[in-house]
Tab-separated table of C-alpha atoms in Angstrom:
chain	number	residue	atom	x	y	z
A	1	UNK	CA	44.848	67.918	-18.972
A	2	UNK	CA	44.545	68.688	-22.713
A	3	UNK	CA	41.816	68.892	-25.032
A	4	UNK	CA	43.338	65.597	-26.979
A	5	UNK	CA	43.185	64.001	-23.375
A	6	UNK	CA	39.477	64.973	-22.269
A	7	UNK	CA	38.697	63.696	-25.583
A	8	UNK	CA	40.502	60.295	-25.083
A	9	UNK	CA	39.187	59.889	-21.677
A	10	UNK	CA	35.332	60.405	-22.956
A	11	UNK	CA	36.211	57.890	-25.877
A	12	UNK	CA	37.393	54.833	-23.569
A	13	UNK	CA	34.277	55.560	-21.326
A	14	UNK	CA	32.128	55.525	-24.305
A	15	UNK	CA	33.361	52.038	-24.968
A	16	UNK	CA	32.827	50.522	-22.229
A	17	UNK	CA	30.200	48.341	-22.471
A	18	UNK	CA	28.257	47.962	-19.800
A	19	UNK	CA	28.082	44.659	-17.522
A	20	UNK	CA	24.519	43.695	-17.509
A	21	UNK	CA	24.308	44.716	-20.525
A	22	UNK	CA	27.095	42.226	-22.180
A	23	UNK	CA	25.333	40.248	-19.624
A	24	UNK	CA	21.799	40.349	-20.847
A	25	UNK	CA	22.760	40.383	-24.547
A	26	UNK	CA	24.514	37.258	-24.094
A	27	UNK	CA	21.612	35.332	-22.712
A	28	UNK	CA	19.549	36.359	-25.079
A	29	UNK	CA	22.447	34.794	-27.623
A	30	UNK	CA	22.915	31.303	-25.774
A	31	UNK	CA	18.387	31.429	-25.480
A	32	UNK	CA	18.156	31.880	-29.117
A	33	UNK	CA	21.034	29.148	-29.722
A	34	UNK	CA	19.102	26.640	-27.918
A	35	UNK	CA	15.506	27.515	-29.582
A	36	UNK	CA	17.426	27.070	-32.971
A	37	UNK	CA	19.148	23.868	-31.795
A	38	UNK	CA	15.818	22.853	-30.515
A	39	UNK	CA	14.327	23.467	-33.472
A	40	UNK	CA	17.145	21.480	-36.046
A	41	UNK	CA	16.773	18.252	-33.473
A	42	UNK	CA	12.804	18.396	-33.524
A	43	UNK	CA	11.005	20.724	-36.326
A	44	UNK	CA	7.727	20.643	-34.604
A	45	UNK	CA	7.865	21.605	-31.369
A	46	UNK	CA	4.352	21.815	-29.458
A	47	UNK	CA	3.074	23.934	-26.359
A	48	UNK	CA	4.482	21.032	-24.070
A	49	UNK	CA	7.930	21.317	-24.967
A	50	UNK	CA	10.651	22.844	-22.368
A	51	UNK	CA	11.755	24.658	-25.334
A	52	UNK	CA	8.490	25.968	-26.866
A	53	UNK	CA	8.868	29.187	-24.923
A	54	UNK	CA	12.267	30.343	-26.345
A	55	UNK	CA	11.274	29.303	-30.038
A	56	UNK	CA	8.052	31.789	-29.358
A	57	UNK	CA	10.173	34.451	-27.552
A	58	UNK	CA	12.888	34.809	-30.811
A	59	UNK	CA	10.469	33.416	-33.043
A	60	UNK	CA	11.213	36.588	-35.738
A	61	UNK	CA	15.279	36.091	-35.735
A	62	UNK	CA	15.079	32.445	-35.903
A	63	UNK	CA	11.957	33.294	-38.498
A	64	UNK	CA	14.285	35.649	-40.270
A	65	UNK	CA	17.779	33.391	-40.082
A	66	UNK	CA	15.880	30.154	-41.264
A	67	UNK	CA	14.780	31.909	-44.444
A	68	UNK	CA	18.101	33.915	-44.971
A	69	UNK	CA	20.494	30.667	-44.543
A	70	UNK	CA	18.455	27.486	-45.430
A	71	UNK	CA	15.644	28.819	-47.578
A	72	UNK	CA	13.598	26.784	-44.847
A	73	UNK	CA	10.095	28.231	-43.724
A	74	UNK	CA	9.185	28.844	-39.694
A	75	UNK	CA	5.816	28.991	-38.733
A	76	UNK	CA	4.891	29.968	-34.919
A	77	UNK	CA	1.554	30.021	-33.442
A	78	UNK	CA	0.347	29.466	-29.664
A	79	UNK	CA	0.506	25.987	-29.950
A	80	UNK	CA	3.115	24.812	-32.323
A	81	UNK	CA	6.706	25.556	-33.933
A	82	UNK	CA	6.800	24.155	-37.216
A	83	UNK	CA	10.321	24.419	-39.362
A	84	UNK	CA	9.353	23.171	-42.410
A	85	UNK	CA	12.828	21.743	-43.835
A	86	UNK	CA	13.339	20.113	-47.164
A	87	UNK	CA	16.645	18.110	-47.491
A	88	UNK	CA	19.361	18.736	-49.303
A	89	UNK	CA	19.218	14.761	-50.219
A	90	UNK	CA	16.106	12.877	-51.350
A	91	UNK	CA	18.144	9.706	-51.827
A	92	UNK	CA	19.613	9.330	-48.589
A	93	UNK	CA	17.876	6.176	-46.201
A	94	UNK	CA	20.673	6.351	-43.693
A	95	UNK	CA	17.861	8.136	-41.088
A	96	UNK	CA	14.677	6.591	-41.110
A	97	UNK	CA	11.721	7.288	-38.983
A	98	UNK	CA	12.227	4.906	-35.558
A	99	UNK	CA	9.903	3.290	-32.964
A	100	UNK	CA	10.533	5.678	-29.454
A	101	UNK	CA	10.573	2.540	-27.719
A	102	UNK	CA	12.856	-0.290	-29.438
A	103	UNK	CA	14.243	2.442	-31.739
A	104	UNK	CA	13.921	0.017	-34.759
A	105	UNK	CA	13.672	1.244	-38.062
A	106	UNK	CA	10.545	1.680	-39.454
A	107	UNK	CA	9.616	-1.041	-41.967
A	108	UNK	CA	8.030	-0.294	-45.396
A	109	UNK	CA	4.453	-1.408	-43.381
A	110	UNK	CA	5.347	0.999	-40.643
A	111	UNK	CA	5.225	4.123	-42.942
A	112	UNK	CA	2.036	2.907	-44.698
A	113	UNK	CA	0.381	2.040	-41.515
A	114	UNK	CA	1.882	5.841	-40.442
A	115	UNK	CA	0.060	7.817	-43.952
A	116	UNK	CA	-3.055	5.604	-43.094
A	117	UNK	CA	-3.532	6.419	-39.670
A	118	UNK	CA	-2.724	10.351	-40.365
A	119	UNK	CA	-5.500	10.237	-42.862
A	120	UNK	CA	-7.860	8.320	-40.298
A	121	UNK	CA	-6.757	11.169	-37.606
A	122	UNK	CA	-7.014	14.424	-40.189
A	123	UNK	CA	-11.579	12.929	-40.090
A	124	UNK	CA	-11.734	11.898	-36.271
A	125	UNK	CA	-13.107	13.525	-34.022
A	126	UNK	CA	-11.302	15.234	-30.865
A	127	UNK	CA	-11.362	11.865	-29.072
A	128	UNK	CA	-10.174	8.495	-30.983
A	129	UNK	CA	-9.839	5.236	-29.435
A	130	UNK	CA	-7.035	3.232	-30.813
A	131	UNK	CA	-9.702	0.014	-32.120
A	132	UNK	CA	-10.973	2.829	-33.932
A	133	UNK	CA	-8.024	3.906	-35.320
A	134	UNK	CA	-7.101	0.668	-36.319
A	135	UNK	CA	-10.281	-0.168	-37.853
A	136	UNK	CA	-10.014	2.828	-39.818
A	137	UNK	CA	-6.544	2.023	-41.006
A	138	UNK	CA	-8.091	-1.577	-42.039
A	139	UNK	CA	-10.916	0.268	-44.163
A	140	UNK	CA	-8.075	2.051	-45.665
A	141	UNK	CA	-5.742	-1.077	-46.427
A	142	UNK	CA	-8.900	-2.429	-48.511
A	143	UNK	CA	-7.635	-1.440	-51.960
A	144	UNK	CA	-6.225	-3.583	-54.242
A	145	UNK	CA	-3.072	-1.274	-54.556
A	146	UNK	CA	-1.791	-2.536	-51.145
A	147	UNK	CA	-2.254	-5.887	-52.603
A	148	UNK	CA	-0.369	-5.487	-55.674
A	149	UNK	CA	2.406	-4.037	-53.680
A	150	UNK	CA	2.762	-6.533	-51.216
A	151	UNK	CA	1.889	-5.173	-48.153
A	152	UNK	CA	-0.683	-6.689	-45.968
A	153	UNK	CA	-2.377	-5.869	-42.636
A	154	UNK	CA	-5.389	-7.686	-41.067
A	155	UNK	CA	-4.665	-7.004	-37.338
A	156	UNK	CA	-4.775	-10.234	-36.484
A	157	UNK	CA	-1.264	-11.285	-35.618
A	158	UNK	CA	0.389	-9.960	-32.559
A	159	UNK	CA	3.415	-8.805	-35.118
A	160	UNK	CA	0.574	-6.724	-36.497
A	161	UNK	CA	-0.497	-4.954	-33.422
A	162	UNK	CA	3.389	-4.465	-32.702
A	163	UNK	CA	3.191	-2.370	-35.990
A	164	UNK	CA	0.085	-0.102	-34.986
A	165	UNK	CA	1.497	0.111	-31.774
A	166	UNK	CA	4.226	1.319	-33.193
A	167	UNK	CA	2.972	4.201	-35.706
A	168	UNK	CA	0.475	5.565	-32.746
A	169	UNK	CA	3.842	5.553	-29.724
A	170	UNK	CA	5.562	7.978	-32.571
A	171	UNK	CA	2.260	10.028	-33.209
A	172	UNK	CA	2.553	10.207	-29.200
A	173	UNK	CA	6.307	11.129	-29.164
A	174	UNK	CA	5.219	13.950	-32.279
A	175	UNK	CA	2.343	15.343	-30.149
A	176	UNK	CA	-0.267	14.872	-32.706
A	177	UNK	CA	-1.764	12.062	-29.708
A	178	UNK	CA	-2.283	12.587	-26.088
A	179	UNK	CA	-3.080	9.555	-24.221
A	180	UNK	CA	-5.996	9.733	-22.026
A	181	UNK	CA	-6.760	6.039	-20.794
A	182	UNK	CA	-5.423	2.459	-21.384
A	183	UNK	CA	-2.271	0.910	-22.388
A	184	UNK	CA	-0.588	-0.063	-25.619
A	185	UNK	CA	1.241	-3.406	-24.665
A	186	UNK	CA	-2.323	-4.253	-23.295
A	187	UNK	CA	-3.730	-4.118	-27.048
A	188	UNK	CA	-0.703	-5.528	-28.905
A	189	UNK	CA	-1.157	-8.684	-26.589
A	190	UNK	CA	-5.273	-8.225	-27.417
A	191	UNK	CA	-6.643	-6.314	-29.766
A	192	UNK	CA	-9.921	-6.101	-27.576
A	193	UNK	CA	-7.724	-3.848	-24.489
A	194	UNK	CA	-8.178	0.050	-25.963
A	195	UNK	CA	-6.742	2.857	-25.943
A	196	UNK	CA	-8.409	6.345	-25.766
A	197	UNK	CA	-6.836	9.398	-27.257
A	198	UNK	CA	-6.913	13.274	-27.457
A	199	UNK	CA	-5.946	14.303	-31.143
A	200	UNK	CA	-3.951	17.612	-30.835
A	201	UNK	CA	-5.207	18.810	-34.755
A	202	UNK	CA	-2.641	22.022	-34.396
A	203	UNK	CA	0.030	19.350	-33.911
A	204	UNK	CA	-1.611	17.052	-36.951
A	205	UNK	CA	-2.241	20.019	-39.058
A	206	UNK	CA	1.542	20.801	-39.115
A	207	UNK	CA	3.546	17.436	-39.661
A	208	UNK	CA	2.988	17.936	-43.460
A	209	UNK	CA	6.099	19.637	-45.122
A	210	UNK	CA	6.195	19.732	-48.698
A	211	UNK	CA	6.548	22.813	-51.423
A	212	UNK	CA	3.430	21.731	-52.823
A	213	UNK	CA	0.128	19.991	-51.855
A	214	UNK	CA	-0.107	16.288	-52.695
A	215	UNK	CA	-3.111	16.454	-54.500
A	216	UNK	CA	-1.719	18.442	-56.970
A	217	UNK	CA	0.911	16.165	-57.669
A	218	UNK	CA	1.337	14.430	-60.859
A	219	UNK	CA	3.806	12.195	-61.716
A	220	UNK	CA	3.721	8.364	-61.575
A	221	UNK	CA	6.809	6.697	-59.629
A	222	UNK	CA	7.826	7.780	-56.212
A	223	UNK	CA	11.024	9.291	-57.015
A	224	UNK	CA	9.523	11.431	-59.387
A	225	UNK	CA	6.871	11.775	-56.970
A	226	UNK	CA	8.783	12.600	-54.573
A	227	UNK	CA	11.307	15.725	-56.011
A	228	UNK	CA	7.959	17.258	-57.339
A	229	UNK	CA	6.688	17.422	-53.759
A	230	UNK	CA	9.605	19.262	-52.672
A	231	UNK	CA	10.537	21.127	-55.692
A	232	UNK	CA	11.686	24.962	-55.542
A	233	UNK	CA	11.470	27.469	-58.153
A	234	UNK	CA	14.552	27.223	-60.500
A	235	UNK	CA	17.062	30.429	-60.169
A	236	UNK	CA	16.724	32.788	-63.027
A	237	UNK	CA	19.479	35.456	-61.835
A	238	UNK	CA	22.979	35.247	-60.926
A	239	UNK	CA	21.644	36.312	-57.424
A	240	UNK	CA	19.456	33.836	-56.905
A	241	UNK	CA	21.541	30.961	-58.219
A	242	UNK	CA	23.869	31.892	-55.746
A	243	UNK	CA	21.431	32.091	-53.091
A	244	UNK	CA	20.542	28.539	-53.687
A	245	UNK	CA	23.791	27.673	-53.659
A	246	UNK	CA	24.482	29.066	-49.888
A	247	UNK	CA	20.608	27.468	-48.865
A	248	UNK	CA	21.967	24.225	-50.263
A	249	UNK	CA	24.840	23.822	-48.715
A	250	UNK	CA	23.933	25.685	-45.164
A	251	UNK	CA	20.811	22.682	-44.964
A	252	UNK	CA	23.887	19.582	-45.795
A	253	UNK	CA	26.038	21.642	-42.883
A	254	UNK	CA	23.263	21.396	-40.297
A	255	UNK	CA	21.552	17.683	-41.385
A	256	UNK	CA	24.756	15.793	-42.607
A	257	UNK	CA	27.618	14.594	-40.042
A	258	UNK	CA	30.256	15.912	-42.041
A	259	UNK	CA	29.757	17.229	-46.225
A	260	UNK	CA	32.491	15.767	-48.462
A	261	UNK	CA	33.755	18.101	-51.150
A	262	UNK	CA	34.054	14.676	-53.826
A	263	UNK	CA	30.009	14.803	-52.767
A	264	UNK	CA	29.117	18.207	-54.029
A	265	UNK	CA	29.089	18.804	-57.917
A	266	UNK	CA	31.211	21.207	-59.485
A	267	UNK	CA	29.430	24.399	-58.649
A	268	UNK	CA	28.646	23.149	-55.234
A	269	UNK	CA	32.120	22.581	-54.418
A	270	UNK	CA	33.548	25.786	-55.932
A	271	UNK	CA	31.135	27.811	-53.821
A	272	UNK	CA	32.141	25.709	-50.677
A	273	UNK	CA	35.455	26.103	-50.991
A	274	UNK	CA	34.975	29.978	-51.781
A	275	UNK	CA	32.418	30.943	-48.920
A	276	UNK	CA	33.265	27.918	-46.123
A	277	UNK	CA	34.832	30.345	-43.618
A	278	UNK	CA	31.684	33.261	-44.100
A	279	UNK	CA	28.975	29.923	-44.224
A	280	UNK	CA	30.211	28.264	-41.440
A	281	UNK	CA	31.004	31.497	-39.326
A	282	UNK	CA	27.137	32.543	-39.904
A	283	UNK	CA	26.098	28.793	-38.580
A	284	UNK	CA	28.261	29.010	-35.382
A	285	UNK	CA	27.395	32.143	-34.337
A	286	UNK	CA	23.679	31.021	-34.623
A	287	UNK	CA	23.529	28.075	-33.544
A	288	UNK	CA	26.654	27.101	-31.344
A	289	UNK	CA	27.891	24.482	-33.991
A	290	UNK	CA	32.065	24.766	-34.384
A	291	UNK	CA	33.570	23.715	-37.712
A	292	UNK	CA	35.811	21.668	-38.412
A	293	UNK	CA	37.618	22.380	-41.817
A	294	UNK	CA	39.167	19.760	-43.398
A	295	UNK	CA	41.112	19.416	-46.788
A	296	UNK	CA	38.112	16.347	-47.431
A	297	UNK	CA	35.324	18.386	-46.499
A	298	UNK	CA	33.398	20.093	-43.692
A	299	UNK	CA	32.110	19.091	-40.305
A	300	UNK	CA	29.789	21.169	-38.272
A	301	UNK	CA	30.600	19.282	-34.582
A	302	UNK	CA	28.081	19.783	-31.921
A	303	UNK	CA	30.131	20.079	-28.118
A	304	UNK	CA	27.063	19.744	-26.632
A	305	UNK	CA	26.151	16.447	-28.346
A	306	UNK	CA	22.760	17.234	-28.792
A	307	UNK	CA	21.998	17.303	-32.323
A	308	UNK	CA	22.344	13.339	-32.942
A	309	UNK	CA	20.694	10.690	-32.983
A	310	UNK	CA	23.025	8.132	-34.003
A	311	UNK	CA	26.409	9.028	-31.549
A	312	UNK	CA	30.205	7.838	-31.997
A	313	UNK	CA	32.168	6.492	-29.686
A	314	UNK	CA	29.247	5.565	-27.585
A	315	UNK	CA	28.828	3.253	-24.463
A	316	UNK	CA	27.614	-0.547	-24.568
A	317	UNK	CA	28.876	-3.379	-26.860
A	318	UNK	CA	27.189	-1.781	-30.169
A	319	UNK	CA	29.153	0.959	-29.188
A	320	UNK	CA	32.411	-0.680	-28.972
A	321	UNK	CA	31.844	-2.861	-31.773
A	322	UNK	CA	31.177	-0.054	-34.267
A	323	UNK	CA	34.397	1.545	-33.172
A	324	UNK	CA	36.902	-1.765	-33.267
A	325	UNK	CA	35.191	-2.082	-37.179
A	326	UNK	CA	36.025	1.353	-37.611
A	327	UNK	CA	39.724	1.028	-36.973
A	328	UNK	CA	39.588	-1.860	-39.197
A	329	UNK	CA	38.095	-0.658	-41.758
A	330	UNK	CA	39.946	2.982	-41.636
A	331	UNK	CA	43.924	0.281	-41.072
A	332	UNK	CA	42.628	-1.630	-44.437
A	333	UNK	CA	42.689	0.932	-47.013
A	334	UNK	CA	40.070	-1.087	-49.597
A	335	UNK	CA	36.859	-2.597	-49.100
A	336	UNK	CA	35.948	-5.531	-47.053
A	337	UNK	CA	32.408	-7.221	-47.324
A	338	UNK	CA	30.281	-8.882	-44.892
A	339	UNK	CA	31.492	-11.680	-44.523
A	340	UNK	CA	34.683	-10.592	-43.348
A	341	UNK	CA	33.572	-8.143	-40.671
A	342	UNK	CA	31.445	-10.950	-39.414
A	343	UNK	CA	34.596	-13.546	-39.097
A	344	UNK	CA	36.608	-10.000	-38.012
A	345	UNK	CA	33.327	-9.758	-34.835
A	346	UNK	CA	33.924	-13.226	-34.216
A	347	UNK	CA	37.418	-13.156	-33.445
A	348	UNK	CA	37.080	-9.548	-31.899
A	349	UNK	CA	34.809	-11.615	-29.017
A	350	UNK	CA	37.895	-13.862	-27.910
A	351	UNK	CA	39.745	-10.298	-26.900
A	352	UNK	CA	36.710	-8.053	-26.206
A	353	UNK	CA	34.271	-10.180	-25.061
A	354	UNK	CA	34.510	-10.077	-21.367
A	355	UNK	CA	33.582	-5.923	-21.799
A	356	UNK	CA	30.267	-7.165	-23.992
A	357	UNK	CA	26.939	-8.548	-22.656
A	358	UNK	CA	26.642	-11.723	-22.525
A	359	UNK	CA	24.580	-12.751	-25.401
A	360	UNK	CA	26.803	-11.054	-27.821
A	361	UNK	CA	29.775	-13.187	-27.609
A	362	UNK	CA	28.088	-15.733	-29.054
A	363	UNK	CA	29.052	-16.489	-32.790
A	364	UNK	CA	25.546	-16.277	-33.991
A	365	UNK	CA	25.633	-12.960	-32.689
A	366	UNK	CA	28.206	-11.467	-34.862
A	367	UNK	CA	26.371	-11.108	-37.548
A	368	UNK	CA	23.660	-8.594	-36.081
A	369	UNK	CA	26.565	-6.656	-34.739
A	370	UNK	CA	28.055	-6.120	-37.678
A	371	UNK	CA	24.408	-4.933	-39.331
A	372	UNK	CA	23.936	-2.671	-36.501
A	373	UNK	CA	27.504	-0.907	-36.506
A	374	UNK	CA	27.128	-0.688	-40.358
A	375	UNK	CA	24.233	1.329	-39.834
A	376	UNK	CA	25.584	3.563	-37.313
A	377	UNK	CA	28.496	3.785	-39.882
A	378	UNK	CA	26.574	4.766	-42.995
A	379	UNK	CA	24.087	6.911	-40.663
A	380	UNK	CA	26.691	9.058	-39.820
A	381	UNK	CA	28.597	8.856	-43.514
A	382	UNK	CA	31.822	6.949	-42.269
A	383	UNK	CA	31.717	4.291	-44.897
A	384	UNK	CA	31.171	4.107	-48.943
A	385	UNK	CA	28.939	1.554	-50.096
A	386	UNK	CA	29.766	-0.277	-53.727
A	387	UNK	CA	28.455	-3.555	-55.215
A	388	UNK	CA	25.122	-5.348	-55.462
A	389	UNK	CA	23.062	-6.067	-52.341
A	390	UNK	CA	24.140	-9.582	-51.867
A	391	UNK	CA	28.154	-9.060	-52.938
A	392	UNK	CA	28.548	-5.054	-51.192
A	393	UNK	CA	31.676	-3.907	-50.116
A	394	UNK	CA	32.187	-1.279	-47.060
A	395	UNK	CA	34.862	0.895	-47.357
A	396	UNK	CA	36.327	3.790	-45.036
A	397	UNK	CA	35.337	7.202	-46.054
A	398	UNK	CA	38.023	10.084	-44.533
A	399	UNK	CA	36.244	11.384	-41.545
A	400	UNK	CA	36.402	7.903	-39.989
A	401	UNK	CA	40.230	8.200	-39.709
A	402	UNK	CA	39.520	10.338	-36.478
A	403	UNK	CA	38.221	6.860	-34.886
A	404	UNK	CA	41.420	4.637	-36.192
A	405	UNK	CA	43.276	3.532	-33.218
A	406	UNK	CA	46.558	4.699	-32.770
A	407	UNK	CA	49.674	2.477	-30.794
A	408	UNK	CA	51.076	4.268	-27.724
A	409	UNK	CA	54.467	5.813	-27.634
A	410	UNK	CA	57.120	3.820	-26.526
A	411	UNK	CA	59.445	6.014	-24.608
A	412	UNK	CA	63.133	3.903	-24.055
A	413	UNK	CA	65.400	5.488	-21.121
A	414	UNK	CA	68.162	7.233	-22.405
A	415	UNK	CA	66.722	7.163	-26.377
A	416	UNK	CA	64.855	9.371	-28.000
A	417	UNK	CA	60.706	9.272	-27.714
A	418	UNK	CA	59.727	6.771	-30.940
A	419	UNK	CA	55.943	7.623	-32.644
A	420	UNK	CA	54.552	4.551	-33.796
A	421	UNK	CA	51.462	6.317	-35.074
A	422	UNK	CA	50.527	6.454	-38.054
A	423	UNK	CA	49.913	9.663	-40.044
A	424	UNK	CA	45.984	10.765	-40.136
C-alpha cells in the first residue's frame, strides 16, 4: 500500500462519524426543537409544564437564537420560562385572548375584568379566595372612567359571574392561579359558593411583556398607547437597520399563517425576497417549521400541527363549513358579503346537512356559521376584508386557493385522461 493510500484510508476513518454520537447530537436537536416550539405556542411556561425541563436544559441556545433571529428576550429561572415577544402587528384582532373552556373570544369586559384582577392579584396575599378577588375587581370598577366608557360590572347577574369566571379559568390555564378548594360553576350559579386559590407570583410577575414600564407611559389614546409600550430603539447604522429588518420579518414567519409579499412595505419585501431561502433555512433548522415558498408570499407550515390554534381543514360542521365557503369564495374571484354566504350556508344544508349536527341545519343557524368560519378565515389570513362594518365584503386572499375544491378526472376507455381542474 502507498503513502497516498495510508493517507486516504486514515482520512475516510476520520470521517466517520460516530453512531451514538450522530445519535446523541440529534436528540439533543429534535429536544431543543420542541423547547422552542414549546416556547412559540405558550411564552410562559411554568415548573408544571411537560416541557419546562427542555426549555431549562437549552435555555442558553434558545436564549441566544431568540435574540439573534426575533430580537425577542428569554428569561429562565427555576420556576418560569418567559419569551417576552412583541408582534410584528399591533393592528391585527384576528387572535384574541379565549375562555379555556367555551373558547369564546374575550369581550372588551373580559380584558378589563383580566387588568383588574392582575392588579388585585400583584397586592394579595399567597392565598386569595375568588369573592375576594371579585370584590377587589368591584373596588376597582368604581371610577367614573369605566362609566364613561361603557363598561359596567356589579356581579350581580349570572352573565357577570360567567365573565369573572372566565378571566380567573385563563389565570388558571396561565399558571398565575392554582386552585386549592371549591368550584367555579358553583359561584357563577351563586356568588356566595367560593373559590380558594394559591397565587403563583413567579408566574404573575412574568405575564407582563412590554419594552417599557406602563407607568412611564405617556401618550393619551390607546394606539398611541399602545406602540409606545412596545417601542424599540430606532436603527442608526446600516447594520442595525438590517438587523431589524431580519427580527421583523423572522417574528411575522413564526406568528402569521403565511406573510404576503403585497403586506410588507417596500424595504420589507426587498429584504424578503433577497434573504427568504437563508431566513427561512435558519427557522427550520431551529425549530422544525418547513417553508413553503410561494411567488405570493411565505408560509412557515408546521407537520406536526402543533403551533395553531385556529386549524384548517378540521373535523365537525364548523370545520366543514369553513372549507365549502372557502372553495366558494377562492371559485368567485371578487368579493361576496354576508348576506350571500349566509343564503350560500343555507343552501349548502340541503346537500351537506346530513354530515352536520343537528341544530345546524336549521336556517337560523346559518348565520352563526358563517361568523364562525369567517373568523377562522381571517384568523388564519385567508380572506381580505373591505367596506364598512355593516356593508363588508370577504374576498379570497391566495393561500386559500390550496383549499378550492378541485373536480375529479374523468378517465374515458380508449381516450385520452381529460383534467378538469382548474389551474392553482
Amino acid at each position: 500500500m502507498t503513502r497516498a493510500d495510508l493517507t486516504a484510508t486514515a482520512g475516510d476513518e476520520m470521517t466517520q462519524v460516530d453512531p451514538r454520537a450522530a445519535a446523541l447530537l440529534a436528540d439533543a436537536q429534535a429536544e431543543r426543537a420542541k423547547a422552542a416550539r414549546a416556547l412559540l405556542a405558550r411564552p410562559l411556561v411554568h415548573v408544571g409544564c411537560e416541557e419546562f425541563r427542555l426549555v431549562r436544559k437549552h435555555a442558553a441556545e434558545l436564549t441566544g437564537w431568540f435574540a439573534a433571529e426575533t430580537g425577542w428576550r428569554l428569561t429562565v429561572d427555576a420556576q418560569t420560562a418567559r419569551l417576552l415577544k412583541t408582534p410584528a402587528r399591533l393592528d391585527d384582532a384576528t387572535r384574541p385572548a379565549v375562555a379555556p373552556k367555551t373558547k369564546a373570544a374575550f369581550t372588551r369586559r373580559r380584558y378589563v375584568l383580566l387588568c383588574l384582577a392582575l392588579a388585585v392579584l400583584e397586592r394579595s396575599d399567597s392565598q386569595i379566595t375568588l369573592g375576594r378577588l371579585a370584590d377587589g375587581v368591584l373596588t376597582g370598577m368604581a371610577g367614573p372612567a369605566f362609566v364613561e366608557a361603557g363598561i359596567e360590572f356589579r356581579l350581580e347577574r349570572r352573565e357577570e359571574r360567567s365573565d369573572l369566571v372566565a378571566v380567573v379559568r385563563l389565570l388558571l390555564d396561565l399558571g398565575v392561579l392554582e386552585r386549592v378548594q371549591g368550584d367555579e360553576e358553583a359561584f357563577v350559579a351563586q356568588a356566595e359558593n367560593d373559590v380558594l386559590y394559591d397565587v403563583k407570583r413567579r408566574v404573575l410577575s412574568g405575564l407582563l411583556a412590554t419594552t417599557r414600564a406602563p407607568s412611564g407611559v405617556r401618550a393619551g389614546g390607546f394606539e398611541q398607547r399602545l406602540a409606545e409600550l412596545t417601542a424599540e430603539p430606532r436603527p442608526d447604522t446600516d447594520e442595525s437597520r438590517l438587523r431589524a429588518l431580519r427580527h421583523r420579518l423572522t417574528r411575522r414567519l413564526l406568528d402569521d399563517p403565511v406573510v404576503y409579499y403585497a403586506e410588507l412595505d417596500e424595504d420589507e419585501r426587498d429584504y424578503l425576497v433577497r434573504q427568504r431561502q437563508a431566513i427561512t433555512a435558519r427557522i427550520n433548522a431551529f425549530t422544525g417549521l418547513v417553508p413553503e415558498l410561494r411567488a405570493e408570499g411565505v408560509a412557515m407550515v408546521d407537520p406536526q400541527d402543533e403551533l395553531t390554534d385556529v386549524r384548517m381543514p378540521e373535523q365537525g360542521t364548523e370545520g366543514h363549513v369553513t372549507l365549502l365557503i372557502a372553495a366558494h369564495l377562492a371559485e368567485r374571484g371578487g368579493g361576496a358579503s354576508r348576506f350571500e354566504l349566509v343564503r350560500l350556508v343555507r343552501a349548502l344544508a340541503a346537500e351537506h346537512g346530513r354530515y352536520w349536527r343537528k341544530s345546524a341545519t336549521d336556517p337560523a343557524a346559518a348565520g352563526d356559521l358563517v361568523d364562525a368560519a369567517l373568523r377562522r378565515l381571517a384568523a388564519l389570513n385567508l380572506i381580505e376584508v373591505s367596506g364598512e362594518q355593516d356593508d363588508e365584503l370577504f374576498a379570497a386572499k391566495p393561500a386559500i386557493h390550496r383549499y378550492a375544491l378541485a373536480a375529479p378526472r374523468v378517465t374515458v376507455p380508449g381516450a385520452k385522461t381529460a383534467r378538469k381542474e382548474r389551474s392553482r
